[in-house]
Amino acid sequence: MAKDKLHIRPPFDLGTPMLRVARGCTHGKCRFCSIYHEPFSPVPMDEIVADIEGLALEATALTNRIFLTGGNPYALPTRILLDIFDEVEKRIPTVNSYGGFCRIADVARKSDEDLLALVRRGVNNITIGAESGCDETLAYMRKGHTAQDIAEQGKRLHEAGIEFTFFYLAGMAGAGKGQQNALDSAKAYSEASPSRILVTTLSPTKSWPLAEAIDRGEWTPSGEVEAQREIQTFIANLNCACNVNCSHDTDIIKFEGMIPEDQEKMVELLDHCIPKMNENAARRLRAMVLGRRSF
Ligand code: SF4
């Protein structure tokens, strides 16, 4: 079975069976990523079919969704994705929904007709590593999209009827730049209007391409308190209806709420908790949770 060595899924898809349809990531340039070491390639259809047969053995009448894996499975041509869905539904007829990670650039490369074809087959609640809506931050980290791309492709997904989740990566701008990152990101994300935002905090490690820039003194990680203040500013400035989930294992202050209903409460919670934070303890805690060498 073509298994991903990394079983990365967003919290709402933790119980969703995974089907690997591609290897690697088409981009592979982000300075804060060392997940995929192999270039992007589609998994051959006979391997995918063998994996679907394996999933079918464990499927129940409640198995209605499949999480496609590979760094960015939606980079595959739409025709191939539709063929994969056919093979899934031949063997697991209860499936009518597909999730998975997607890049902003993958959406941009799909035509409106492609997006409609995908949503008609059940592609929904996809997860996008937008990470930031600040152009300076995105360019430095070589993310491969801009704030305008985020807003434009978010609108196209809405028009097609595909719901989507964005990641927000606090601390991605580095020390001293968190507030600007938060303000720019809140603007771009509000225009794109994701239904959910998963907030995590950047935890630089020695294995990332960014490590060299840190060693040279070119880029400095933001402090723990600074990252929490950044998250607070980001939430305070969001202007779209969405769920905000800040409950990753590495999040120091965990909470979840809706914008706009809980916006003020989330900001107040951070105001209450941030002054009680211990910078070193928070850093050590996150390093321990990650279980890897960090800065
Ligand atoms: S797009 Fe995602 S998987 Fe690809 S290099 Fe960037 S962070 Fe890593």
mmCIF file of C-alpha atoms and ligand atoms in Angstrom:
data_model
loop_
_atom_site.group_PDB
_atom_site.id
_atom_site.type_symbol
_atom_site.label_atom_id
_atom_site.label_comp_id
_atom_site.label_asym_id
_atom_site.label_seq_id
_atom_site.Cartn_x
_atom_site.Cartn_y
_atom_site.Cartn_z
ATOM 1 C CA MET A 1 0.000 0.000 0.000
ATOM 2 C CA ALA A 2 1.379 3.430 -0.963
ATOM 3 C CA LYS A 3 1.291 4.969 2.507
ATOM 4 C CA ASP A 4 2.346 8.482 3.370
ATOM 5 C CA LYS A 5 5.061 8.266 5.976
ATOM 6 C CA LEU A 6 3.465 11.373 7.469
ATOM 7 C CA HIS A 7 -0.134 11.048 8.481
ATOM 8 C CA ILE A 8 -0.797 14.758 8.492
ATOM 9 C CA ARG A 9 -4.469 15.701 8.528
ATOM 10 C CA PRO A 10 -6.393 18.691 9.866
ATOM 11 C CA PRO A 11 -8.325 17.977 13.096
ATOM 12 C CA PHE A 12 -11.723 17.764 11.386
ATOM 13 C CA ASP A 13 -10.413 15.025 9.054
ATOM 14 C CA LEU A 14 -8.640 12.940 11.706
ATOM 15 C CA GLY A 15 -11.127 10.094 11.301
ATOM 16 C CA THR A 16 -11.197 10.239 7.499
ATOM 17 C CA PRO A 17 -9.507 7.348 5.635
ATOM 18 C CA MET A 18 -6.487 8.501 3.651
ATOM 19 C CA LEU A 19 -5.707 7.642 0.039
ATOM 20 C CA ARG A 20 -2.303 8.542 -1.338
ATOM 21 C CA VAL A 21 -2.651 9.762 -4.916
ATOM 22 C CA ALA A 22 0.621 11.675 -5.349
ATOM 23 C CA ARG A 23 4.129 11.754 -3.967
ATOM 24 C CA GLY A 24 5.981 14.899 -2.937
ATOM 25 C CA CYS A 25 4.928 18.498 -3.421
ATOM 26 C CA THR A 26 4.947 20.429 -6.728
ATOM 27 C CA HIS A 27 6.485 23.453 -4.991
ATOM 28 C CA GLY A 28 9.034 22.115 -2.529
ATOM 29 C CA LYS A 29 10.606 25.528 -1.928
ATOM 30 C CA CYS A 30 9.132 26.834 1.317
ATOM 31 C CA ARG A 31 11.916 27.752 3.705
ATOM 32 C CA PHE A 32 9.999 26.371 6.685
ATOM 33 C CA CYS A 33 9.315 22.919 5.310
ATOM 34 C CA SER A 34 11.293 19.709 5.120
ATOM 35 C CA ILE A 35 8.345 17.356 4.844
ATOM 36 C CA TYR A 36 8.719 16.132 1.289
ATOM 37 C CA HIS A 37 12.120 15.135 0.000
ATOM 38 C CA GLU A 38 10.942 13.626 -3.269
ATOM 39 C CA PRO A 39 9.741 15.537 -6.329
ATOM 40 C CA PHE A 40 6.031 15.538 -7.088
ATOM 41 C CA SER A 41 4.743 12.562 -9.060
ATOM 42 C CA PRO A 42 1.348 10.920 -9.438
ATOM 43 C CA VAL A 43 0.921 7.501 -7.828
ATOM 44 C CA PRO A 44 0.242 5.009 -10.679
ATOM 45 C CA MET A 45 -3.460 4.164 -10.982
ATOM 46 C CA ASP A 46 -2.913 0.431 -10.359
ATOM 47 C CA GLU A 47 -1.326 1.266 -6.970
ATOM 48 C CA ILE A 48 -4.172 3.639 -6.138
ATOM 49 C CA VAL A 49 -6.729 0.949 -7.026
ATOM 50 C CA ALA A 50 -4.890 -1.579 -4.806
ATOM 51 C CA ASP A 51 -5.024 0.953 -1.944
ATOM 52 C CA ILE A 52 -8.742 1.606 -2.511
ATOM 53 C CA GLU A 53 -9.335 -2.155 -2.322
ATOM 54 C CA GLY A 54 -7.534 -2.122 1.038
ATOM 55 C CA LEU A 55 -9.692 0.777 2.270
ATOM 56 C CA ALA A 56 -12.834 -0.995 1.033
ATOM 57 C CA LEU A 57 -12.096 -3.929 3.343
ATOM 58 C CA GLU A 58 -12.391 -1.605 6.347
ATOM 59 C CA ALA A 59 -15.154 0.649 5.008
ATOM 60 C CA THR A 60 -18.515 0.759 6.754
ATOM 61 C CA ALA A 61 -21.892 2.186 5.796
ATOM 62 C CA LEU A 62 -20.648 5.416 7.433
ATOM 63 C CA THR A 63 -17.546 5.763 5.240
ATOM 64 C CA ASN A 64 -18.531 8.770 3.166
ATOM 65 C CA ARG A 65 -15.314 10.764 2.863
ATOM 66 C CA ILE A 66 -11.747 10.156 1.671
ATOM 67 C CA PHE A 67 -8.754 12.371 2.443
ATOM 68 C CA LEU A 68 -6.421 12.527 -0.563
ATOM 69 C CA THR A 69 -2.740 12.692 0.349
ATOM 70 C CA GLY A 70 0.554 13.664 -1.164
ATOM 71 C CA GLY A 71 1.856 17.198 -0.567
ATOM 72 C CA ASN A 72 -0.761 18.759 -2.846
ATOM 73 C CA PRO A 73 -2.944 16.091 -4.465
ATOM 74 C CA TYR A 74 -5.185 18.673 -6.167
ATOM 75 C CA ALA A 75 -2.253 19.581 -8.407
ATOM 76 C CA LEU A 76 -3.183 16.440 -10.335
ATOM 77 C CA PRO A 77 -5.133 17.099 -13.539
ATOM 78 C CA THR A 78 -8.881 17.182 -12.910
ATOM 79 C CA ARG A 79 -9.442 14.247 -15.310
ATOM 80 C CA ILE A 80 -7.149 12.036 -13.212
ATOM 81 C CA LEU A 81 -8.861 13.113 -9.975
ATOM 82 C CA LEU A 82 -12.266 12.260 -11.459
ATOM 83 C CA ASP A 83 -10.950 8.836 -12.582
ATOM 84 C CA ILE A 84 -9.712 8.236 -9.014
ATOM 85 C CA PHE A 85 -13.152 9.168 -7.634
ATOM 86 C CA ASP A 86 -14.738 6.673 -10.080
ATOM 87 C CA GLU A 87 -12.437 3.921 -8.810
ATOM 88 C CA VAL A 88 -13.204 4.828 -5.174
ATOM 89 C CA GLU A 89 -16.970 4.864 -5.651
ATOM 90 C CA LYS A 90 -16.953 1.572 -7.611
ATOM 91 C CA ARG A 91 -15.481 -0.102 -4.534
ATOM 92 C CA ILE A 92 -16.861 2.083 -1.700
ATOM 93 C CA PRO A 93 -20.228 3.353 -2.993
ATOM 94 C CA THR A 94 -21.000 5.272 0.218
ATOM 95 C CA VAL A 95 -18.192 7.794 -0.516
ATOM 96 C CA ASN A 96 -19.449 11.144 -1.761
ATOM 97 C CA SER A 97 -16.926 13.584 -0.294
ATOM 98 C CA TYR A 98 -13.194 14.252 -0.765
ATOM 99 C CA GLY A 99 -10.773 16.394 1.220
ATOM 100 C CA GLY A 100 -7.025 16.896 1.278
ATOM 101 C CA PHE A 101 -4.318 19.536 1.219
ATOM 102 C CA CYS A 102 -4.250 22.012 -1.631
ATOM 103 C CA ARG A 103 -2.042 24.951 -2.568
ATOM 104 C CA ILE A 104 -3.357 28.365 -3.600
ATOM 105 C CA ALA A 105 -1.435 27.808 -6.868
ATOM 106 C CA ASP A 106 -3.303 24.527 -7.462
ATOM 107 C CA VAL A 107 -6.619 26.398 -7.333
ATOM 108 C CA ALA A 108 -5.228 29.097 -9.646
ATOM 109 C CA ARG A 109 -4.257 26.454 -12.220
ATOM 110 C CA LYS A 110 -7.747 24.958 -12.312
ATOM 111 C CA SER A 111 -10.360 26.513 -14.593
ATOM 112 C CA ASP A 112 -13.788 27.464 -13.232
ATOM 113 C CA GLU A 113 -15.127 24.390 -15.076
ATOM 114 C CA ASP A 114 -12.549 22.192 -13.298
ATOM 115 C CA LEU A 115 -13.610 23.556 -9.919
ATOM 116 C CA LEU A 116 -17.273 22.936 -10.724
ATOM 117 C CA ALA A 117 -16.495 19.387 -11.891
ATOM 118 C CA LEU A 118 -14.670 18.737 -8.619
ATOM 119 C CA VAL A 119 -17.362 20.157 -6.350
ATOM 120 C CA ARG A 120 -20.034 18.157 -8.208
ATOM 121 C CA ARG A 121 -18.094 15.012 -7.321
ATOM 122 C CA GLY A 122 -17.865 15.967 -3.643
ATOM 123 C CA VAL A 123 -14.600 17.892 -3.279
ATOM 124 C CA ASN A 124 -15.240 20.073 -0.252
ATOM 125 C CA ASN A 125 -13.642 21.299 2.956
ATOM 126 C CA ILE A 126 -10.178 21.228 1.446
ATOM 127 C CA THR A 127 -7.268 22.471 3.538
ATOM 128 C CA ILE A 128 -4.972 25.169 2.211
ATOM 129 C CA GLY A 129 -1.612 26.178 3.662
ATOM 130 C CA ALA A 130 -2.111 29.895 3.028
ATOM 131 C CA GLU A 131 0.083 30.504 6.148
ATOM 132 C CA SER A 132 0.171 34.320 5.874
ATOM 133 C CA GLY A 133 -1.350 37.155 3.883
ATOM 134 C CA CYS A 134 1.680 39.443 4.155
ATOM 135 C CA ASP A 135 3.559 39.728 0.852
ATOM 136 C CA GLU A 136 6.948 40.413 2.444
ATOM 137 C CA THR A 137 6.613 37.329 4.641
ATOM 138 C CA LEU A 138 5.314 35.125 1.848
ATOM 139 C CA ALA A 139 8.105 36.179 -0.519
ATOM 140 C CA TYR A 140 10.863 35.672 2.057
ATOM 141 C CA MET A 141 9.544 32.217 2.927
ATOM 142 C CA ARG A 142 9.200 31.365 -0.800
ATOM 143 C CA LYS A 143 5.621 30.312 -0.296
ATOM 144 C CA GLY A 144 4.743 30.761 -3.957
ATOM 145 C CA HIS A 145 1.627 32.896 -3.587
ATOM 146 C CA THR A 146 0.755 36.488 -2.701
ATOM 147 C CA ALA A 147 -1.930 38.159 -0.614
ATOM 148 C CA GLN A 148 -3.796 38.986 -3.815
ATOM 149 C CA ASP A 149 -3.641 35.330 -4.915
ATOM 150 C CA ILE A 150 -5.153 34.303 -1.583
ATOM 151 C CA ALA A 151 -8.048 36.754 -1.971
ATOM 152 C CA GLU A 152 -8.662 35.926 -5.650
ATOM 153 C CA GLN A 153 -8.519 32.154 -5.358
ATOM 154 C CA GLY A 154 -10.634 32.233 -2.207
ATOM 155 C CA LYS A 155 -13.330 34.069 -4.157
ATOM 156 C CA ARG A 156 -13.129 31.511 -6.992
ATOM 157 C CA LEU A 157 -13.548 28.650 -4.541
ATOM 158 C CA HIS A 158 -16.597 30.379 -3.092
ATOM 159 C CA GLU A 159 -18.091 30.882 -6.534
ATOM 160 C CA ALA A 160 -17.613 27.174 -7.251
ATOM 161 C CA GLY A 161 -19.148 26.275 -3.868
ATOM 162 C CA ILE A 162 -16.037 24.620 -2.415
ATOM 163 C CA GLU A 163 -15.602 25.296 1.312
ATOM 164 C CA PHE A 164 -12.023 25.619 2.488
ATOM 165 C CA THR A 165 -9.856 25.915 5.565
ATOM 166 C CA PHE A 166 -6.741 28.086 5.789
ATOM 167 C CA PHE A 167 -3.752 27.591 8.036
ATOM 168 C CA TYR A 168 -2.329 30.699 9.695
ATOM 169 C CA LEU A 169 1.279 30.339 10.799
ATOM 170 C CA ALA A 170 2.059 32.819 13.575
ATOM 171 C CA GLY A 171 5.708 33.798 13.818
ATOM 172 C CA MET A 172 6.309 33.297 10.099
ATOM 173 C CA ALA A 173 7.433 36.915 9.641
ATOM 174 C CA GLY A 174 10.156 36.626 12.277
ATOM 175 C CA ALA A 175 10.966 38.802 15.274
ATOM 176 C CA GLY A 176 9.558 42.309 15.253
ATOM 177 C CA LYS A 177 7.288 41.740 12.255
ATOM 178 C CA GLY A 178 4.396 39.818 13.799
ATOM 179 C CA GLN A 179 1.993 42.752 14.015
ATOM 180 C CA GLN A 180 2.341 43.639 10.341
ATOM 181 C CA ASN A 181 2.004 39.991 9.403
ATOM 182 C CA ALA A 182 -1.193 39.781 11.460
ATOM 183 C CA LEU A 183 -2.754 42.923 9.964
ATOM 184 C CA ASP A 184 -1.939 42.049 6.349
ATOM 185 C CA SER A 185 -3.064 38.460 6.855
ATOM 186 C CA ALA A 186 -6.353 39.448 8.484
ATOM 187 C CA LYS A 187 -7.084 41.610 5.435
ATOM 188 C CA ALA A 188 -6.265 38.962 2.819
ATOM 189 C CA TYR A 189 -7.963 36.155 4.752
ATOM 190 C CA SER A 190 -11.090 38.266 5.272
ATOM 191 C CA GLU A 191 -11.308 38.838 1.511
ATOM 192 C CA ALA A 192 -10.866 35.131 0.817
ATOM 193 C CA SER A 193 -13.314 34.244 3.632
ATOM 194 C CA PRO A 194 -12.371 30.650 4.566
ATOM 195 C CA SER A 195 -14.928 28.772 6.634
ATOM 196 C CA ARG A 196 -12.235 27.780 9.128
ATOM 197 C CA ILE A 197 -8.782 29.034 10.141
ATOM 198 C CA LEU A 198 -6.356 26.705 11.909
ATOM 199 C CA VAL A 199 -3.815 28.760 13.831
ATOM 200 C CA THR A 200 -0.415 27.253 14.573
ATOM 201 C CA THR A 201 2.917 28.796 15.513
ATOM 202 C CA LEU A 202 6.109 28.448 13.510
ATOM 203 C CA SER A 203 8.663 26.310 15.354
ATOM 204 C CA PRO A 204 11.927 26.607 13.390
ATOM 205 C CA THR A 205 14.044 23.460 13.343
ATOM 206 C CA LYS A 206 17.609 22.715 12.299
ATOM 207 C CA SER A 207 16.408 20.644 9.346
ATOM 208 C CA TRP A 208 14.632 23.513 7.586
ATOM 209 C CA PRO A 209 16.212 25.586 4.794
ATOM 210 C CA LEU A 210 15.469 28.562 7.088
ATOM 211 C CA ALA A 211 18.061 27.272 9.568
ATOM 212 C CA GLU A 212 20.944 28.708 7.525
ATOM 213 C CA ALA A 213 19.353 32.172 7.544
ATOM 214 C CA ILE A 214 18.920 31.902 11.322
ATOM 215 C CA ASP A 215 22.549 30.821 11.783
ATOM 216 C CA ARG A 216 23.738 33.753 9.632
ATOM 217 C CA GLY A 217 21.641 36.131 11.754
ATOM 218 C CA GLU A 218 19.594 37.094 8.707
ATOM 219 C CA TRP A 219 16.276 35.955 10.227
ATOM 220 C CA THR A 220 15.347 35.827 13.907
ATOM 221 C CA PRO A 221 12.482 33.718 15.265
ATOM 222 C CA SER A 222 9.776 35.696 16.983
ATOM 223 C CA GLY A 223 9.403 35.311 20.732
ATOM 224 C CA GLU A 224 6.609 33.253 22.279
ATOM 225 C CA VAL A 225 4.804 36.272 23.731
ATOM 226 C CA GLU A 226 5.204 38.145 20.464
ATOM 227 C CA ALA A 227 3.629 35.229 18.580
ATOM 228 C CA GLN A 228 0.610 35.252 20.922
ATOM 229 C CA ARG A 229 0.186 39.015 20.501
ATOM 230 C CA GLU A 230 0.362 38.437 16.745
ATOM 231 C CA ILE A 231 -2.426 35.841 16.976
ATOM 232 C CA GLN A 232 -4.475 38.300 19.028
ATOM 233 C CA THR A 233 -4.081 41.083 16.445
ATOM 234 C CA PHE A 234 -4.878 38.667 13.628
ATOM 235 C CA ILE A 235 -8.122 37.552 15.284
ATOM 236 C CA ALA A 236 -9.105 41.086 16.309
ATOM 237 C CA ASN A 237 -8.845 42.247 12.692
ATOM 238 C CA LEU A 238 -10.613 39.379 10.923
ATOM 239 C CA ASN A 239 -13.705 40.518 9.101
ATOM 240 C CA CYS A 240 -15.285 37.329 7.787
ATOM 241 C CA ALA A 241 -17.592 34.696 9.228
ATOM 242 C CA CYS A 242 -15.431 31.719 10.157
ATOM 243 C CA ASN A 243 -14.354 29.307 12.840
ATOM 244 C CA VAL A 244 -10.946 29.969 14.407
ATOM 245 C CA ASN A 245 -9.240 26.955 15.917
ATOM 246 C CA CYS A 246 -6.066 27.425 17.906
ATOM 247 C CA SER A 247 -5.692 24.010 19.501
ATOM 248 C CA HIS A 248 -2.678 22.394 17.862
ATOM 249 C CA ASP A 249 -0.426 20.496 20.286
ATOM 250 C CA THR A 250 2.169 23.248 19.948
ATOM 251 C CA ASP A 251 -0.249 26.125 20.596
ATOM 252 C CA ILE A 252 0.559 27.627 23.980
ATOM 253 C CA ILE A 253 -2.857 29.221 24.547
ATOM 254 C CA LYS A 254 -5.548 26.923 23.227
ATOM 255 C CA PHE A 255 -9.035 28.060 22.256
ATOM 256 C CA GLU A 256 -11.648 27.870 19.538
ATOM 257 C CA GLY A 257 -14.458 30.223 18.570
ATOM 258 C CA MET A 258 -16.509 31.778 15.810
ATOM 259 C CA ILE A 259 -15.947 35.095 14.084
ATOM 260 C CA PRO A 260 -17.742 37.405 14.682
ATOM 261 C CA GLU A 261 -19.734 35.912 17.615
ATOM 262 C CA ASP A 262 -16.730 35.016 19.793
ATOM 263 C CA GLN A 263 -14.200 37.509 18.410
ATOM 264 C CA GLU A 264 -14.170 39.776 21.440
ATOM 265 C CA LYS A 265 -14.061 36.839 23.851
ATOM 266 C CA MET A 266 -11.044 35.325 22.078
ATOM 267 C CA VAL A 267 -9.211 38.670 22.152
ATOM 268 C CA GLU A 268 -10.030 39.053 25.851
ATOM 269 C CA LEU A 269 -8.871 35.522 26.615
ATOM 270 C CA LEU A 270 -5.498 36.291 25.048
ATOM 271 C CA ASP A 271 -5.321 39.568 26.957
ATOM 272 C CA HIS A 272 -5.894 37.616 30.149
ATOM 273 C CA CYS A 273 -3.414 34.793 29.420
ATOM 274 C CA ILE A 274 -0.503 36.523 27.658
ATOM 275 C CA PRO A 275 0.751 38.503 30.700
ATOM 276 C CA LYS A 276 0.992 35.197 32.619
ATOM 277 C CA MET A 277 3.218 33.545 30.005
ATOM 278 C CA ASN A 278 6.795 32.534 30.710
ATOM 279 C CA GLU A 279 8.838 32.962 27.526
ATOM 280 C CA ASN A 280 11.379 30.193 28.223
ATOM 281 C CA ALA A 281 8.839 27.718 29.549
ATOM 282 C CA ALA A 282 6.653 28.222 26.486
ATOM 283 C CA ARG A 283 9.626 27.698 24.144
ATOM 284 C CA ARG A 284 10.697 24.542 25.985
ATOM 285 C CA LEU A 285 7.162 23.198 25.999
ATOM 286 C CA ARG A 286 6.796 23.561 22.241
ATOM 287 C CA ALA A 287 10.209 21.991 21.626
ATOM 288 C CA MET A 288 9.238 19.082 23.850
ATOM 289 C CA VAL A 289 5.905 18.560 22.090
ATOM 290 C CA LEU A 290 7.622 18.623 18.706
ATOM 291 C CA GLY A 291 10.286 16.235 19.971
ATOM 292 C CA ARG A 292 12.939 17.595 17.646
ATOM 293 C CA ARG A 293 15.882 19.957 17.610
ATOM 294 C CA SER A 294 14.619 23.503 17.478
ATOM 295 C CA PHE A 295 16.116 26.942 17.876
HETATM 296 S S1 SF4 B 1 3.787 23.958 -0.338
HETATM 297 FE FE1 SF4 B 1 3.524 22.857 1.627
HETATM 298 S S2 SF4 B 1 4.436 20.808 1.317
HETATM 299 FE FE2 SF4 B 1 5.137 22.133 -0.383
HETATM 300 S S3 SF4 B 1 7.130 22.927 0.291
HETATM 301 FE FE3 SF4 B 1 5.583 24.453 0.911
HETATM 302 S S4 SF4 B 1 4.948 23.892 3.015
HETATM 303 FE FE4 SF4 B 1 6.077 22.118 2.140
#
